[in-house]
Short mmCIF file of C-alpha atoms in Angstrom, two decimals:
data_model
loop_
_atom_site.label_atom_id
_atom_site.label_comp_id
_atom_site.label_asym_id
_atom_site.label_seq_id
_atom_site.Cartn_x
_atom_site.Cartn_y
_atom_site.Cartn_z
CA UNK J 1 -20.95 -55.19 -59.30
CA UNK J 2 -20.35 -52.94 -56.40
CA UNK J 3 -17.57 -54.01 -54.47
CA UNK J 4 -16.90 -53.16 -50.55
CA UNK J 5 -13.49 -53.43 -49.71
CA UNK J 6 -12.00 -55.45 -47.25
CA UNK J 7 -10.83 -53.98 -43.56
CA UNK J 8 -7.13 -54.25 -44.37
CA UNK J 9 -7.60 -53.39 -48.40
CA UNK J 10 -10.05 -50.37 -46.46
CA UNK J 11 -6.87 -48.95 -44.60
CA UNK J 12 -4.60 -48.75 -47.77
CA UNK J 13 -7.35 -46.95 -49.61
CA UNK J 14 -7.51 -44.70 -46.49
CA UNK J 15 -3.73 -44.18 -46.43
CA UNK J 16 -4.28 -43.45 -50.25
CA UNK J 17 -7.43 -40.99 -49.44
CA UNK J 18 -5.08 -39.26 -47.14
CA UNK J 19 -1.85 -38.69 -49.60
CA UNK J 20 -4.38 -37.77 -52.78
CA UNK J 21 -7.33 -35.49 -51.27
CA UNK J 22 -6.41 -31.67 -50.48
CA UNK J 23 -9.33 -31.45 -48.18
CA UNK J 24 -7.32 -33.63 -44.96
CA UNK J 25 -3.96 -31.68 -45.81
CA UNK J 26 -2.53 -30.65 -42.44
CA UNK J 27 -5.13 -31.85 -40.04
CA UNK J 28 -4.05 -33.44 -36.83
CA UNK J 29 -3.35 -36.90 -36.35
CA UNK J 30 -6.54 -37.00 -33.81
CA UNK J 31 -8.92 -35.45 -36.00
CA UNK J 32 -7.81 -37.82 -39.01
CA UNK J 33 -8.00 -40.79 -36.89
CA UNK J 34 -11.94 -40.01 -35.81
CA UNK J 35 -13.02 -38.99 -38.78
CA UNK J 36 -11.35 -42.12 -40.76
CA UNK J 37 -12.79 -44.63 -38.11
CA UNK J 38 -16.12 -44.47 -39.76
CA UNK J 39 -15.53 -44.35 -43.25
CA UNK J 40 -16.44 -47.14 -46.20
CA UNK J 41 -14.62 -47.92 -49.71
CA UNK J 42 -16.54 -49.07 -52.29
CA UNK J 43 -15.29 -49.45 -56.11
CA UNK J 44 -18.46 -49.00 -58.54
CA UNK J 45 -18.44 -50.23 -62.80
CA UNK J 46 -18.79 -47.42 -64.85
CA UNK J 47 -21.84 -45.70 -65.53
CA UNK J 48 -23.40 -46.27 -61.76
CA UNK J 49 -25.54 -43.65 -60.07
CA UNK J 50 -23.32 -42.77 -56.82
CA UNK J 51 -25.77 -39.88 -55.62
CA UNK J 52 -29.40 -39.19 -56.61
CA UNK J 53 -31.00 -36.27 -56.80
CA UNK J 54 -33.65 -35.51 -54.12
CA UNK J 55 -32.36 -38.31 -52.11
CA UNK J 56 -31.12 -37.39 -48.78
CA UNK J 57 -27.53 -36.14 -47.74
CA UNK J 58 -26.26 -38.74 -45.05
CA UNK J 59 -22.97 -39.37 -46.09
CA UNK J 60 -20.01 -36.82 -48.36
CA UNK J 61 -17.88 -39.07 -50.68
CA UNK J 62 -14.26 -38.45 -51.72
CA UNK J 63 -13.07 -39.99 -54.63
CA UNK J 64 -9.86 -42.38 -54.88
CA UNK J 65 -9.75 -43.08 -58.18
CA UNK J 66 -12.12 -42.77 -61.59
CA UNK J 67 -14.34 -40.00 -62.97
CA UNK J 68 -17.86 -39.14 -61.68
CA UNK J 69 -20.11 -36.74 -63.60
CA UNK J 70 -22.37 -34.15 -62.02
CA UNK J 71 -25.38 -33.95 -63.83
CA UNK J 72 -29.14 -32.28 -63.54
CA UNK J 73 -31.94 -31.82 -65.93
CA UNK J 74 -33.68 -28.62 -67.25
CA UNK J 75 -37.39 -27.97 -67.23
CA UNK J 76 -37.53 -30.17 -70.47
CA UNK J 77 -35.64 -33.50 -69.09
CA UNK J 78 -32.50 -32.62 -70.98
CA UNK J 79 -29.40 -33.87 -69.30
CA UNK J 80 -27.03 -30.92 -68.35
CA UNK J 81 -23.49 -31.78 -66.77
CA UNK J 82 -22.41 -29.55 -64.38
CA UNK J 83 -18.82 -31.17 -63.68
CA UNK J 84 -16.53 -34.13 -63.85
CA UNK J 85 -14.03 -34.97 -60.74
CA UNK J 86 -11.93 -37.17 -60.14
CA UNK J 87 -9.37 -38.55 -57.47
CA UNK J 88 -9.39 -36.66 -54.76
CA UNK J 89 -12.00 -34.36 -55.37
CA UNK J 90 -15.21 -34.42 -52.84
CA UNK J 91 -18.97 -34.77 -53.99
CA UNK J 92 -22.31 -34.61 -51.68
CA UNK J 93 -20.84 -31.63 -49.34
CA UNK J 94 -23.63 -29.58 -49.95
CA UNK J 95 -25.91 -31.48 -49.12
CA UNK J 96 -24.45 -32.38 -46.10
CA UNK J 97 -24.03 -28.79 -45.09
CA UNK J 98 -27.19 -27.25 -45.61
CA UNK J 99 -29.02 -30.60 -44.46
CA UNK J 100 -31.39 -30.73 -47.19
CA UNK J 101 -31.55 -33.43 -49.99
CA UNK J 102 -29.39 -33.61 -53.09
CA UNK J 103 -29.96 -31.44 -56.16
CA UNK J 104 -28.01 -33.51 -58.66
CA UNK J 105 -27.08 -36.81 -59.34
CA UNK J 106 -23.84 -38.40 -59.66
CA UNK J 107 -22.61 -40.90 -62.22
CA UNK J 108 -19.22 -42.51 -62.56
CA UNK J 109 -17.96 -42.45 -65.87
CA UNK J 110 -14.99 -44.64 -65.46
CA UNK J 111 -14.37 -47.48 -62.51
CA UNK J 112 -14.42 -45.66 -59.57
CA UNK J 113 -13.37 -45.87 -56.01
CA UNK J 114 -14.86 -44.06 -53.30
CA UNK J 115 -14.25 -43.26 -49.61
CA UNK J 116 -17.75 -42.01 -47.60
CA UNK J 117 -17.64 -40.89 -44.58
CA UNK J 118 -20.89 -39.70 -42.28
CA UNK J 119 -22.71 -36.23 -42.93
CA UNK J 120 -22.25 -35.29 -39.16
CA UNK J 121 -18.21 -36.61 -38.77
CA UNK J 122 -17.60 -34.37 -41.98
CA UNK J 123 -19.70 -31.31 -40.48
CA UNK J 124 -18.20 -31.97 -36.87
CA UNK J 125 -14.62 -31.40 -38.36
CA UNK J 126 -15.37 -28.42 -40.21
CA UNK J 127 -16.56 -27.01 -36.97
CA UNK J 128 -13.71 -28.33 -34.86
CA UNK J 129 -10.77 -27.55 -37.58
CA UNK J 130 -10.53 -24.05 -39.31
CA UNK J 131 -8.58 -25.25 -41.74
CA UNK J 132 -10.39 -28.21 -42.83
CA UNK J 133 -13.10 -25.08 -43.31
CA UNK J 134 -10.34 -23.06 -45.78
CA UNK J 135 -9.77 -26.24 -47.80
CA UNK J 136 -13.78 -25.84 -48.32
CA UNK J 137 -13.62 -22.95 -49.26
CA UNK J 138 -10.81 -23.01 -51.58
CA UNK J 139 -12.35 -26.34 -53.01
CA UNK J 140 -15.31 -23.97 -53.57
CA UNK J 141 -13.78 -21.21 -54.72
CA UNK J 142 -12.08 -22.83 -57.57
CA UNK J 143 -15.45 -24.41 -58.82
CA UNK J 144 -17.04 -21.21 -58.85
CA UNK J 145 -13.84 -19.75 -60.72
CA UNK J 146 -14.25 -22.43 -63.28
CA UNK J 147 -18.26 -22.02 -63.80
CA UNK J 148 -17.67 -18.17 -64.36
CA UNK J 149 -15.28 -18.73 -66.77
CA UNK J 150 -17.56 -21.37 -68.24
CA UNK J 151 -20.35 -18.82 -68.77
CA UNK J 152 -18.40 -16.03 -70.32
CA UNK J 153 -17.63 -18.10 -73.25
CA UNK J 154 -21.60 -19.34 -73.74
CA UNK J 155 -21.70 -17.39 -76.68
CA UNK J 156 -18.13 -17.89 -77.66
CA UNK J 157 -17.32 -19.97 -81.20
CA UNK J 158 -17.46 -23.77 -80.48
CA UNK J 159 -13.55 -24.04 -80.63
CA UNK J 160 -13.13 -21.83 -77.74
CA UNK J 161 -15.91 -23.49 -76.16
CA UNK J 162 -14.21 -27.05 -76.49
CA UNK J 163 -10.85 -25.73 -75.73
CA UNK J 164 -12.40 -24.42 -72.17
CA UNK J 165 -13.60 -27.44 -71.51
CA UNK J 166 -10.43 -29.61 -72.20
CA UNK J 167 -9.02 -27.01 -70.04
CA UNK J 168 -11.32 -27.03 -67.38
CA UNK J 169 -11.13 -31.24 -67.13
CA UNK J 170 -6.51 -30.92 -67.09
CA UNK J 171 -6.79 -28.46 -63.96
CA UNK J 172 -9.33 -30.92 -62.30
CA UNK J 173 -7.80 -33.51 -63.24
CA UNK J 174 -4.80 -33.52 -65.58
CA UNK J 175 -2.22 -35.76 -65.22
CA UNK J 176 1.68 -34.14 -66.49
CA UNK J 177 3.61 -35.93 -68.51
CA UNK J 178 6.78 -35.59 -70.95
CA UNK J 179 4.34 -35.12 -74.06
CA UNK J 180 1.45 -33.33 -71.88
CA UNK J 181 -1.43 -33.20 -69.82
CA UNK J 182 -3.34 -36.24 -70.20
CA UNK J 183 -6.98 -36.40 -69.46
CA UNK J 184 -9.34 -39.26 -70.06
CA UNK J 185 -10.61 -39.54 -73.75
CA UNK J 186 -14.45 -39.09 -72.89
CA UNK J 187 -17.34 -39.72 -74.84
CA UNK J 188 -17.96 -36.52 -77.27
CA UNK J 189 -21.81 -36.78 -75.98
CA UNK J 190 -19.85 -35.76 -72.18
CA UNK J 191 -17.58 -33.29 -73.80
CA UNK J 192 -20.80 -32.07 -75.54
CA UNK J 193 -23.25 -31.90 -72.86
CA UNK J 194 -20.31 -29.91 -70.88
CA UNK J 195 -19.74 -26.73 -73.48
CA UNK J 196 -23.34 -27.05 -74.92
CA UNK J 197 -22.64 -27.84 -78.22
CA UNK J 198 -23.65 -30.95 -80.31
CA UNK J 199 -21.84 -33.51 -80.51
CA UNK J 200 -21.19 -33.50 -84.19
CA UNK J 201 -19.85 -30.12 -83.68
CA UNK J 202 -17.40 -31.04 -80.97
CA UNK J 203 -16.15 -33.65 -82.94
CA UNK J 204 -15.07 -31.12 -85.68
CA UNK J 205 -13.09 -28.96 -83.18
CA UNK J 206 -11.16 -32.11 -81.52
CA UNK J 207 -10.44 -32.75 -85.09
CA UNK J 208 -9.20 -29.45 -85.61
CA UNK J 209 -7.41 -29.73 -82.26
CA UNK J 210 -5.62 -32.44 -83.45
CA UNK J 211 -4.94 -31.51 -86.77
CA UNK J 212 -2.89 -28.67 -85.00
CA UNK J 213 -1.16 -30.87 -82.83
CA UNK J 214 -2.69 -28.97 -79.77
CA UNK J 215 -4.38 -32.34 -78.32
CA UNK J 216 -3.43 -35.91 -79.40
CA UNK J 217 -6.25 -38.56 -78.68
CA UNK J 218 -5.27 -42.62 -78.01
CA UNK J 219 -7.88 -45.26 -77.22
CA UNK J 220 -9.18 -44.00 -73.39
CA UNK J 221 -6.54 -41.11 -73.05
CA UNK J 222 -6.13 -37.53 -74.43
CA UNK J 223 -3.29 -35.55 -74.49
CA UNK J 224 -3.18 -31.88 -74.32
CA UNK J 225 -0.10 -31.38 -76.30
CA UNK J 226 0.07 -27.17 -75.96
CA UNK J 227 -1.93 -25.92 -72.90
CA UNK J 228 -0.64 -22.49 -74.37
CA UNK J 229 -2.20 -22.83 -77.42
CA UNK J 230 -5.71 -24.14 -76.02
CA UNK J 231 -5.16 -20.80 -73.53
CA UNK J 232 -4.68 -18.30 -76.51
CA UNK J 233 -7.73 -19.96 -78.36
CA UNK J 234 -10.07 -18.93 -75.61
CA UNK J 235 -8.21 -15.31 -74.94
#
């Protein structure tokens, strides 16, 4: 059940919204403060529709804590993903932007927390803070990086494929530790729908991850043992 948080649990997610997103780095005090004094938390089960597509772009979400999958449909109602963030990514910009309805949907994938604040307080501090507008871009900039990337190696082999994608979820999202970069251990029909394989076949090349030691997979986590060695896979 969707939960809304309570005013002083709703401050402490804001403080936490503040230290975790990239997107409010450096912004005055001011600016924070107006922008922050009309935003909700929620916390969603997994596998809740956030965003729909086609639905209208009112509000721009930032995400505290969880996964959320970006997903659309081709001209034959097959379910394409076309990225996974997590905490303190942002999701529903565009549509907030260009003031026209969504084009995708949004799913979480794990339990997930999320900040929203108004379409027109998000657009009014782009306008009023160049370098809320640079953090856009960069935000931007690096999913556009990644997507390239993603489309040279279409017609790679399927264990370049899969190692691009485990690298493309650790620099969203990885978390460093002594052994790794952990990521969450997702379903193989996610990981498939990402690089475009089946989902038999990405099962074979985690295997063959594993069997390397490159990636090491327990119960909900997976840990990227050798980002090298994914890195020289897809080179």
């Amino acid at each position: 059940m969707e939960e809304r948080h309570s005013y002083r649990n709703q401050n402490d997610e804001i403080e936490k919204l503040l230290e975790t997103a990239s997107f409010f780095a450096g912004l005055p005090e001011e600016s924070l403060a107006s922008v922050m004094s009309h935003a909700v938390i929620r916390s969603h089960p997994a596998n809740r529709v956030i965003l729909l597509e086609n639905d209208w772009g009112g509000a721009v979400y930032f995400i505290l804590e969880g996964w959320v999958k970006i997903r659309t449909h081709n001209v034959d109602g097959k379910e394409i993903t076309l990225n996974i963030v997590g905490k303190g990514e942002i999701i529903g910009e565009m549509a907030a932007l260009e003031e026209i309805p969504r084009s995708t949907d949004a799913i979480t994938l794990t339990p997930t927390t999320v900040s929203s604040i108004p379409a027109q307080d998000f657009v009014s501090l782009l306008q009023s803070e160049p370098i809320a507008g640079i953090h856009l871009a960069q935000l931007m900039a690096k999913r556009l990086r990644q997507l390239n990337r993603r489309l040279r190696l279409r017609e790679a082999d399927s264990l370049s494929r899969v190692a691009d994608t485990l690298i493309f979820l650790a620099e969203g999202q990885g978390k460093p530790t002594k052994q790794g970069i952990e990521i969450p251990n997702l379903p193989h029909r996610e990981l498939s729908s990402i690089s475009g394989l089946a989902r038999e076949t990405v099962t074979r090349s985690l295997t063959k991850l594993e069997k390397k030691g490159v990636i090491k997979r327990e119960d909900d986590i997976l840990c990227i043992n050798d980002l090298d060695a994914l890195e020289q896979i897809i080179n």
